[in-house]
């Protein structure tokens, strides 16, 4: 009897052990799956705000505008800088009406000439004839941006070919002093641009960590751009081409300003542990600075629209450079192209043909309202009538991370589903161009996605402007 009871106890203990092991196994498995969700990297609020701007402007302006060079060597006399008709308001108003949401000025380019009267150098506007040395380009542009309701940022070249302390540790102090002036005296700064370009004659050990922490401290809303982020990364080329596959995540190991793996920066990395989306900087002209001989080489509105598809349409932000001319204004050719650019985009994207045909969340232009599309479970979209279109737009709710890896659109040709187009990343925005098709039924299938689902925030179908 005693042995029987003992035996029963033993069996119970054994069964309990087996059950516990199972629970533990299930727990571990579930936890493993759960952690995939938890690991999705997400943007900070300042990165989200930055991404939503989509089109931003760069203004390259310095002594080069007067010497015809692209890189000044620092020996230029401040006396040559004289933009007699400088008109910040006119330029910013032009940018505003062309849909640009921010302007970034080259406060100091590699030549070291400062567009503001820095207290730390004589190489600035204060020794130029412009406004008898009492002018401040940075101040006027910052004020104009404020007036027209667009954001303002600056480029402060770490490479300085004029400053004598360059190459020594004293230069880091000099650079920080200038950075502090720009971060403290010109209102809210939305982006600080750290260029990686530098000469190899003089070795300089930049204190980027120190520069960046000063930006964080004095302008916590500003995003920091460089080849290696930390907020926004270089797209890896200056031709206006974000990757066909474009991840906002990246692994920063081994990256530093001036030390860029261009292909890696271009595509990003789905496994990357850091959210550092790509910014596409490109000039409206062959050079970054204004040169009169390039007046007939200004990109047309149509070419700019193509750049928009290749940047904003590939999960990036377009930073289009429009350089002021010697008088301190935009040239008429550039203004014409900007106007055409905006009117073509407006014509194409004014009205989505899907509106009223799918769930409101997908066409309300609110990224926070979305529909979860699981891999292998197609989203079917029926149109009220046969409709012809040649452009598609998709957006993810990136506040919760970037997920789509591969998806396809198919249309109903009357008897069967026919492939229209397949594509990789979506991210903030994916724009697709294809030959016009006519259909009343369409389906989106997510084939591969991180966490096996996509938070689809927006989907649209359009008919491209004849002028595209
Ligand atoms: C480069 C610079 O060397 C060019 O002059 C220009 O400013 C471009 C945006 O970045 O690295």
Coordinates of C-alpha atoms and ligand atoms in Angstrom, one line a residue:
X1 CA 0.0 0.0 0.0
X2 CA 2.7 2.4 1.0
X3 CA 4.7 1.6 -2.1
X4 CA 1.5 2.1 -4.2
X5 CA 1.0 5.6 -2.7
X6 CA 4.7 6.4 -3.1
X7 CA 4.5 5.2 -6.8
X8 CA 1.4 7.4 -7.4
X9 CA 3.2 10.4 -6.0
X10 CA 6.2 9.7 -8.2
X11 CA 4.0 9.6 -11.3
X12 CA 2.2 12.8 -10.3
X13 CA 5.6 14.5 -9.8
X14 CA 6.7 13.2 -13.2
X15 CA 3.6 14.5 -15.0
X16 CA 3.9 17.9 -13.3
X17 CA 7.5 18.0 -14.4
X18 CA 6.5 17.3 -18.1
X19 CA 3.7 19.9 -17.9
X20 CA 6.1 22.5 -16.5
X21 CA 8.6 21.8 -19.2
X22 CA 6.0 22.4 -21.8
X23 CA 4.9 25.6 -20.3
X24 CA 8.5 26.7 -20.1
X25 CA 9.0 25.8 -23.8
X26 CA 5.9 27.6 -24.9
X27 CA 6.9 30.6 -22.8
X28 CA 10.4 30.7 -24.4
X29 CA 9.0 30.3 -27.9
X30 CA 6.4 33.0 -27.4
X31 CA 8.9 35.2 -25.8
X32 CA 11.2 34.7 -28.8
X33 CA 8.4 35.7 -31.2
X34 CA 7.3 38.5 -29.1
X35 CA 10.8 40.0 -29.0
X36 CA 10.8 40.3 -32.8
X37 CA 8.0 42.8 -32.4
X38 CA 9.8 44.6 -29.5
X39 CA 13.0 44.8 -31.6
X40 CA 11.4 46.8 -34.4
X41 CA 13.4 50.1 -34.4
X42 CA 11.2 53.2 -34.3
X43 CA 11.8 56.9 -35.2
X44 CA 12.1 59.7 -32.6
X45 CA 9.5 62.4 -32.8
X46 CA 12.0 64.8 -34.4
X47 CA 12.8 62.2 -37.1
X48 CA 9.1 61.7 -37.8
X49 CA 8.6 65.4 -38.2
X50 CA 11.6 65.6 -40.5
X51 CA 10.4 62.8 -42.7
X52 CA 6.9 64.3 -43.1
X53 CA 8.5 67.5 -44.6
X54 CA 9.3 65.5 -47.8
X55 CA 10.7 68.4 -49.8
X56 CA 13.3 70.7 -48.3
X57 CA 15.7 73.2 -49.9
X58 CA 19.5 73.8 -49.7
X59 CA 21.0 77.2 -50.3
X60 CA 24.7 77.2 -51.3
X61 CA 26.0 80.7 -51.0
X62 CA 29.5 82.0 -50.2
X63 CA 32.5 83.7 -51.8
X64 CA 32.4 80.9 -54.4
X65 CA 29.3 82.6 -55.9
X66 CA 31.7 85.4 -56.9
X67 CA 34.8 83.4 -57.8
X68 CA 33.1 80.8 -59.9
X69 CA 34.6 78.0 -57.9
X70 CA 33.0 75.1 -56.1
X71 CA 35.5 74.8 -53.3
X72 CA 37.1 78.0 -52.2
X73 CA 40.6 77.7 -50.7
X74 CA 40.2 80.2 -47.9
X75 CA 42.3 83.0 -49.4
X76 CA 39.3 84.9 -50.9
X77 CA 38.9 88.4 -49.8
X78 CA 35.6 89.2 -47.9
X79 CA 35.5 92.3 -50.2
X80 CA 34.2 90.1 -53.1
X81 CA 31.0 89.2 -51.2
X82 CA 28.4 91.8 -52.2
X83 CA 24.9 90.5 -52.9
X84 CA 23.5 94.0 -53.5
X85 CA 19.9 92.9 -54.1
X86 CA 19.8 90.1 -51.5
X87 CA 16.2 89.3 -50.8
X88 CA 15.7 86.6 -48.2
X89 CA 11.9 87.1 -48.2
X90 CA 11.5 86.8 -51.9
X91 CA 13.6 83.6 -52.0
X92 CA 11.8 82.0 -49.0
X93 CA 8.4 83.0 -50.5
X94 CA 9.4 81.2 -53.7
X95 CA 10.4 78.1 -51.8
X96 CA 7.2 78.2 -49.8
X97 CA 5.0 78.4 -52.8
X98 CA 6.9 75.5 -54.5
X99 CA 6.0 73.4 -51.4
X100 CA 9.4 73.3 -49.6
X101 CA 9.1 72.9 -45.9
X102 CA 12.6 73.9 -44.8
X103 CA 15.6 75.9 -46.0
X104 CA 19.2 75.0 -45.0
X105 CA 21.8 77.7 -45.6
X106 CA 25.6 77.1 -45.9
X107 CA 26.4 79.4 -43.0
X108 CA 30.1 78.4 -43.6
X109 CA 31.4 76.4 -46.5
X110 CA 34.9 74.8 -46.8
X111 CA 36.5 78.3 -47.6
X112 CA 35.7 79.4 -44.0
X113 CA 33.8 82.6 -45.0
X114 CA 30.9 83.1 -42.5
X115 CA 27.5 84.4 -43.7
X116 CA 26.9 85.7 -40.2
X117 CA 29.1 88.2 -38.2
X118 CA 30.8 85.6 -36.0
X119 CA 32.7 87.0 -33.1
X120 CA 35.4 84.3 -33.6
X121 CA 36.8 85.3 -37.0
X122 CA 37.3 88.3 -39.3
X123 CA 36.5 86.1 -42.3
X124 CA 32.9 87.0 -42.6
X125 CA 30.2 89.3 -43.8
X126 CA 31.3 91.9 -41.3
X127 CA 34.3 92.6 -43.5
X128 CA 32.4 92.6 -46.8
X129 CA 30.9 95.7 -48.5
X130 CA 27.4 94.2 -48.2
X131 CA 25.4 96.5 -46.0
X132 CA 28.7 98.2 -45.0
X133 CA 29.6 95.1 -43.0
X134 CA 26.5 95.3 -40.9
X135 CA 24.5 92.6 -42.6
X136 CA 23.7 89.0 -41.5
X137 CA 22.5 86.6 -44.1
X138 CA 21.7 83.9 -41.6
X139 CA 19.5 86.3 -39.6
X140 CA 17.6 87.5 -42.6
X141 CA 16.9 84.0 -43.8
X142 CA 15.9 82.7 -40.4
X143 CA 13.5 85.6 -40.1
X144 CA 12.0 85.1 -43.5
X145 CA 11.5 81.3 -42.8
X146 CA 9.7 82.3 -39.6
X147 CA 7.5 84.8 -41.5
X148 CA 6.6 82.3 -44.2
X149 CA 6.1 79.3 -41.8
X150 CA 8.9 77.1 -43.0
X151 CA 11.7 75.5 -40.9
X152 CA 15.2 76.7 -40.9
X153 CA 18.5 74.8 -40.7
X154 CA 22.2 75.4 -41.4
X155 CA 25.3 73.8 -42.8
X156 CA 28.5 74.6 -40.9
X157 CA 31.5 73.0 -42.7
X158 CA 33.8 71.2 -40.3
X159 CA 36.5 71.5 -43.0
X160 CA 37.8 75.1 -42.8
X161 CA 40.5 76.2 -45.2
X162 CA 40.9 79.7 -43.8
X163 CA 41.0 79.2 -40.1
X164 CA 44.6 79.0 -38.8
X165 CA 43.9 76.7 -35.9
X166 CA 42.5 74.1 -38.3
X167 CA 44.4 70.8 -37.7
X168 CA 44.9 71.4 -33.9
X169 CA 42.6 70.7 -31.0
X170 CA 42.0 74.5 -30.7
X171 CA 40.0 74.2 -33.9
X172 CA 37.4 72.0 -32.1
X173 CA 36.9 74.9 -29.6
X174 CA 36.7 77.4 -32.5
X175 CA 34.2 75.3 -34.3
X176 CA 32.1 74.8 -31.2
X177 CA 32.1 78.5 -30.6
X178 CA 30.7 79.1 -34.0
X179 CA 28.2 76.3 -33.6
X180 CA 27.0 77.8 -30.4
X181 CA 26.5 81.2 -32.0
X182 CA 24.3 79.6 -34.7
X183 CA 22.4 77.4 -32.3
X184 CA 21.7 80.3 -29.8
X185 CA 21.0 83.4 -31.8
X186 CA 18.7 82.5 -34.7
X187 CA 15.6 81.0 -33.2
X188 CA 14.5 77.4 -33.7
X189 CA 16.8 75.3 -35.8
X190 CA 15.3 72.2 -37.5
X191 CA 18.4 70.6 -39.0
X192 CA 22.2 70.9 -38.6
X193 CA 24.2 69.6 -41.6
X194 CA 27.6 68.1 -40.9
X195 CA 29.5 67.7 -44.2
X196 CA 32.0 64.8 -44.3
X197 CA 34.2 66.5 -47.0
X198 CA 37.7 67.4 -46.0
X199 CA 41.1 67.8 -47.6
X200 CA 43.9 65.4 -46.9
X201 CA 46.7 67.9 -46.6
X202 CA 46.0 68.9 -43.0
X203 CA 44.9 66.1 -40.6
X204 CA 42.1 67.1 -38.2
X205 CA 40.6 65.1 -35.5
X206 CA 37.0 66.4 -35.2
X207 CA 35.1 66.2 -32.0
X208 CA 31.9 65.2 -33.6
X209 CA 30.5 63.7 -30.3
X210 CA 31.1 67.1 -28.7
X211 CA 29.5 69.0 -31.6
X212 CA 26.4 66.8 -31.6
X213 CA 25.9 67.0 -27.9
X214 CA 25.9 70.8 -28.2
X215 CA 23.1 70.5 -30.8
X216 CA 21.1 68.3 -28.5
X217 CA 21.6 70.6 -25.6
X218 CA 20.8 73.9 -27.4
X219 CA 18.3 72.7 -30.0
X220 CA 16.7 69.4 -29.0
X221 CA 14.2 69.5 -31.8
X222 CA 16.9 69.7 -34.5
X223 CA 17.9 66.6 -36.5
X224 CA 21.6 66.1 -37.0
X225 CA 22.7 65.1 -40.5
X226 CA 26.0 63.4 -41.4
X227 CA 27.3 60.4 -43.3
X228 CA 26.7 58.5 -40.1
X229 CA 23.6 60.2 -38.7
X230 CA 22.9 60.2 -35.8
X231 CA 19.4 61.3 -36.9
X232 CA 19.6 61.5 -40.7
X233 CA 22.1 59.9 -43.0
X234 CA 23.6 60.8 -46.4
X235 CA 21.9 58.9 -49.2
X236 CA 25.3 58.0 -50.7
X237 CA 25.3 60.0 -53.9
X238 CA 24.7 63.6 -55.1
X239 CA 22.6 62.6 -58.1
X240 CA 19.2 62.4 -56.4
X241 CA 18.9 58.7 -56.1
X242 CA 17.6 57.0 -53.0
X243 CA 17.8 53.2 -53.1
X244 CA 15.1 51.3 -55.0
X245 CA 15.2 49.4 -51.7
X246 CA 15.5 52.0 -48.9
X247 CA 15.5 51.1 -45.2
X248 CA 15.4 53.8 -42.6
X249 CA 17.3 51.4 -40.3
X250 CA 21.1 50.9 -40.4
X251 CA 24.0 49.6 -38.4
X252 CA 26.3 52.5 -37.5
X253 CA 29.3 50.4 -36.7
X254 CA 32.3 51.6 -38.7
X255 CA 30.5 54.6 -40.1
X256 CA 31.7 58.2 -39.4
X257 CA 31.4 61.5 -41.2
X258 CA 33.7 61.4 -44.2
X259 CA 33.9 57.6 -44.0
X260 CA 30.9 56.4 -45.9
X261 CA 30.1 53.1 -47.5
X262 CA 28.0 54.6 -50.2
X263 CA 26.1 51.5 -51.3
X264 CA 25.2 50.6 -47.7
X265 CA 24.0 54.2 -46.9
X266 CA 21.9 54.1 -50.1
X267 CA 20.0 50.9 -49.2
X268 CA 20.1 50.8 -45.4
X269 CA 19.8 47.6 -43.5
X270 CA 16.6 45.8 -42.4
X271 CA 18.6 44.4 -39.5
X272 CA 20.0 47.8 -38.5
X273 CA 19.6 48.7 -34.9
X274 CA 19.4 52.4 -35.5
X275 CA 16.7 54.5 -37.2
X276 CA 18.7 56.9 -39.4
X277 CA 16.7 57.6 -42.7
X278 CA 18.4 58.8 -45.9
X279 CA 18.4 62.4 -47.0
X280 CA 18.8 62.9 -50.8
X281 CA 20.8 66.1 -51.4
X282 CA 21.0 67.1 -55.1
X283 CA 21.4 70.4 -56.9
X284 CA 19.1 72.0 -59.4
X285 CA 22.2 73.0 -61.3
X286 CA 25.4 71.0 -62.2
X287 CA 27.3 72.7 -59.4
X288 CA 26.3 73.5 -55.8
X289 CA 27.0 77.2 -56.2
X290 CA 25.6 79.6 -58.7
X291 CA 27.7 80.0 -61.9
X292 CA 26.2 82.1 -64.7
X293 CA 27.5 79.7 -67.4
X294 CA 25.2 77.1 -65.9
X295 CA 22.0 79.2 -66.4
X296 CA 21.0 77.0 -69.4
X297 CA 21.7 73.8 -67.5
X298 CA 19.1 74.2 -64.8
X299 CA 17.1 71.1 -64.3
X300 CA 13.6 71.4 -65.7
X301 CA 10.4 71.0 -63.7
X302 CA 10.0 67.6 -65.3
X303 CA 13.5 66.5 -64.2
X304 CA 12.8 67.7 -60.7
X305 CA 9.6 65.7 -60.6
X306 CA 11.7 62.6 -61.6
X307 CA 14.0 63.4 -58.6
X308 CA 11.0 63.6 -56.4
X309 CA 9.9 60.1 -57.4
X310 CA 13.5 58.9 -56.8
X311 CA 13.8 60.4 -53.3
X312 CA 10.5 61.1 -51.6
X313 CA 9.0 58.2 -53.6
X314 CA 11.7 55.9 -52.1
X315 CA 11.3 56.6 -48.4
X316 CA 13.7 59.6 -48.4
X317 CA 13.5 63.4 -48.0
X318 CA 14.5 65.5 -51.0
X319 CA 17.0 68.3 -50.1
X320 CA 17.1 70.3 -53.4
X321 CA 19.8 72.9 -53.7
X322 CA 18.8 76.2 -55.3
X323 CA 21.8 78.5 -55.1
X324 CA 21.3 82.3 -54.9
X325 CA 23.1 84.3 -57.6
X326 CA 25.6 87.1 -57.2
X327 CA 22.9 89.7 -56.6
X328 CA 21.5 87.5 -53.8
X329 CA 18.4 86.1 -55.4
X330 CA 17.3 83.1 -57.3
X331 CA 17.8 83.2 -61.1
X332 CA 14.6 83.2 -63.2
X333 CA 15.5 79.8 -64.8
X334 CA 15.5 78.2 -61.3
X335 CA 12.3 79.9 -60.3
X336 CA 10.6 78.7 -63.5
X337 CA 11.7 75.1 -62.8
X338 CA 10.5 75.3 -59.2
X339 CA 7.1 76.5 -60.3
X340 CA 6.8 73.8 -63.0
X341 CA 7.9 71.2 -60.4
X342 CA 5.1 72.1 -58.0
X343 CA 2.4 72.4 -60.6
X344 CA 3.2 69.0 -62.2
X345 CA 3.2 67.3 -58.8
X346 CA -0.1 69.0 -57.8
X347 CA -1.7 68.0 -61.1
X348 CA -0.7 64.3 -60.6
X349 CA -1.4 63.9 -56.9
X350 CA -4.3 66.3 -56.4
X351 CA -6.9 63.5 -56.5
X352 CA -6.6 59.8 -55.6
X353 CA -8.8 57.6 -57.7
X354 CA -9.1 55.2 -54.8
X355 CA -10.7 57.8 -52.5
X356 CA -14.2 56.6 -51.5
X357 CA -13.5 53.1 -52.7
X358 CA -11.4 51.8 -49.8
X359 CA -11.5 52.1 -46.0
X360 CA -11.2 55.8 -45.0
X361 CA -8.1 55.1 -42.9
X362 CA -6.2 54.4 -46.1
X363 CA -7.0 57.7 -47.8
X364 CA -7.4 60.2 -45.0
X365 CA -3.7 61.4 -45.2
X366 CA -3.3 60.5 -41.5
X367 CA -0.4 58.2 -41.0
X368 CA -1.6 57.2 -37.5
X369 CA -4.8 55.6 -38.9
X370 CA -3.8 52.4 -40.7
X371 CA -4.9 49.0 -41.8
X372 CA -2.9 45.9 -40.9
X373 CA -2.1 43.8 -44.0
X374 CA -0.7 40.4 -43.1
X375 CA 1.6 38.5 -45.4
X376 CA -0.2 36.3 -47.9
X377 CA -3.6 37.9 -47.2
X378 CA -4.4 40.1 -50.1
X379 CA -6.1 43.4 -49.7
X380 CA -8.7 43.6 -52.5
X381 CA -9.8 47.1 -53.7
X382 CA -12.8 47.5 -55.8
X383 CA -13.4 50.6 -57.8
X384 CA -16.9 51.8 -58.6
X385 CA -16.1 51.8 -62.3
X386 CA -13.4 50.9 -64.7
X387 CA -10.6 53.4 -64.1
X388 CA -7.3 54.1 -65.8
X389 CA -4.2 55.0 -63.8
X390 CA -0.4 54.9 -64.0
X391 CA 0.9 55.9 -60.6
X392 CA 0.5 54.3 -57.1
X393 CA 1.3 55.6 -53.7
X394 CA 1.8 53.6 -50.5
X395 CA 2.7 54.7 -47.0
X396 CA 3.5 52.8 -43.8
X397 CA 2.7 53.9 -40.3
X398 CA 6.5 54.3 -39.7
X399 CA 5.9 55.6 -36.1
X400 CA 5.7 51.9 -35.4
X401 CA 8.7 50.9 -37.5
X402 CA 9.3 50.0 -41.1
X403 CA 8.1 46.5 -42.2
X404 CA 7.4 45.8 -45.9
X405 CA 10.2 43.8 -47.6
X406 CA 8.4 42.6 -50.7
X407 CA 4.9 43.2 -52.1
X408 CA 3.0 43.2 -55.3
X409 CA 0.0 44.9 -56.9
X410 CA -2.2 42.9 -59.3
X411 CA -5.2 44.0 -61.3
X412 CA -8.3 42.1 -62.6
X413 CA -8.2 42.0 -66.4
X414 CA -11.7 40.6 -66.7
X415 CA -10.8 37.0 -66.3
X416 CA -7.7 36.7 -64.1
X417 CA -5.5 38.5 -61.7
X418 CA -2.6 40.0 -63.6
X419 CA 0.6 41.3 -62.2
X420 CA 1.0 45.0 -62.3
X421 CA 4.2 45.6 -60.4
X422 CA 6.2 44.3 -57.5
X423 CA 8.3 46.4 -55.1
X424 CA 10.5 46.1 -52.0
X425 CA 10.5 48.8 -49.2
X426 CA 7.7 51.2 -48.6
X427 CA 8.6 53.1 -45.4
X428 CA 7.2 56.7 -45.2
X429 CA 6.3 56.7 -48.9
X430 CA 6.6 54.6 -52.0
X431 CA 5.7 55.9 -55.4
X432 CA 5.3 53.5 -58.3
X433 CA 5.3 54.4 -62.0
X434 CA 3.9 52.1 -64.6
X435 CA 2.2 52.1 -68.0
X436 CA -1.5 53.2 -67.8
X437 CA -3.8 50.3 -67.1
X438 CA -7.6 50.2 -66.8
X439 CA -9.4 48.1 -64.3
X440 CA -12.1 48.1 -61.7
X441 CA -10.4 45.6 -59.3
X442 CA -7.0 45.6 -57.8
X443 CA -5.2 43.7 -55.0
X444 CA -2.2 44.3 -52.9
X445 CA -0.3 41.3 -51.5
X446 CA 2.4 41.6 -48.9
X447 CA 4.8 38.7 -49.7
X448 CA 7.5 39.4 -47.1
X449 CA 7.5 41.7 -44.1
X450 CA 9.2 42.1 -40.8
X451 CA 6.8 40.8 -38.2
X452 CA 4.7 39.3 -41.1
X453 CA 2.5 42.3 -41.4
X454 CA 2.5 45.9 -42.7
X455 CA 0.7 48.8 -41.1
X456 CA -0.6 50.4 -44.3
X457 CA -1.4 54.0 -43.6
X458 CA -2.2 55.2 -47.1
X459 CA -2.8 53.9 -50.6
X460 CA -3.5 55.9 -53.6
X461 CA -3.9 55.6 -57.4
X462 CA -3.3 58.5 -59.8
X463 CA -3.2 59.5 -63.4
X464 CA 0.1 61.3 -64.1
X465 CA 0.1 64.9 -65.4
X466 CA 0.7 65.1 -69.2
X467 CA 3.7 67.2 -68.3
X468 CA 5.5 64.6 -66.3
Ligands
LIG1 C1 29.9 68.2 -50.3 C2 30.6 69.5 -50.4 O1 32.0 69.3 -50.7 C3 30.0 70.2 -51.6 O2 30.6 71.4 -51.9 C4 28.5 70.5 -51.2 O3 28.5 71.3 -50.1 C5 27.8 69.1 -50.8 C6 26.4 69.3 -50.4 O4 28.6 68.4 -49.9 O5 30.5 67.3 -49.5

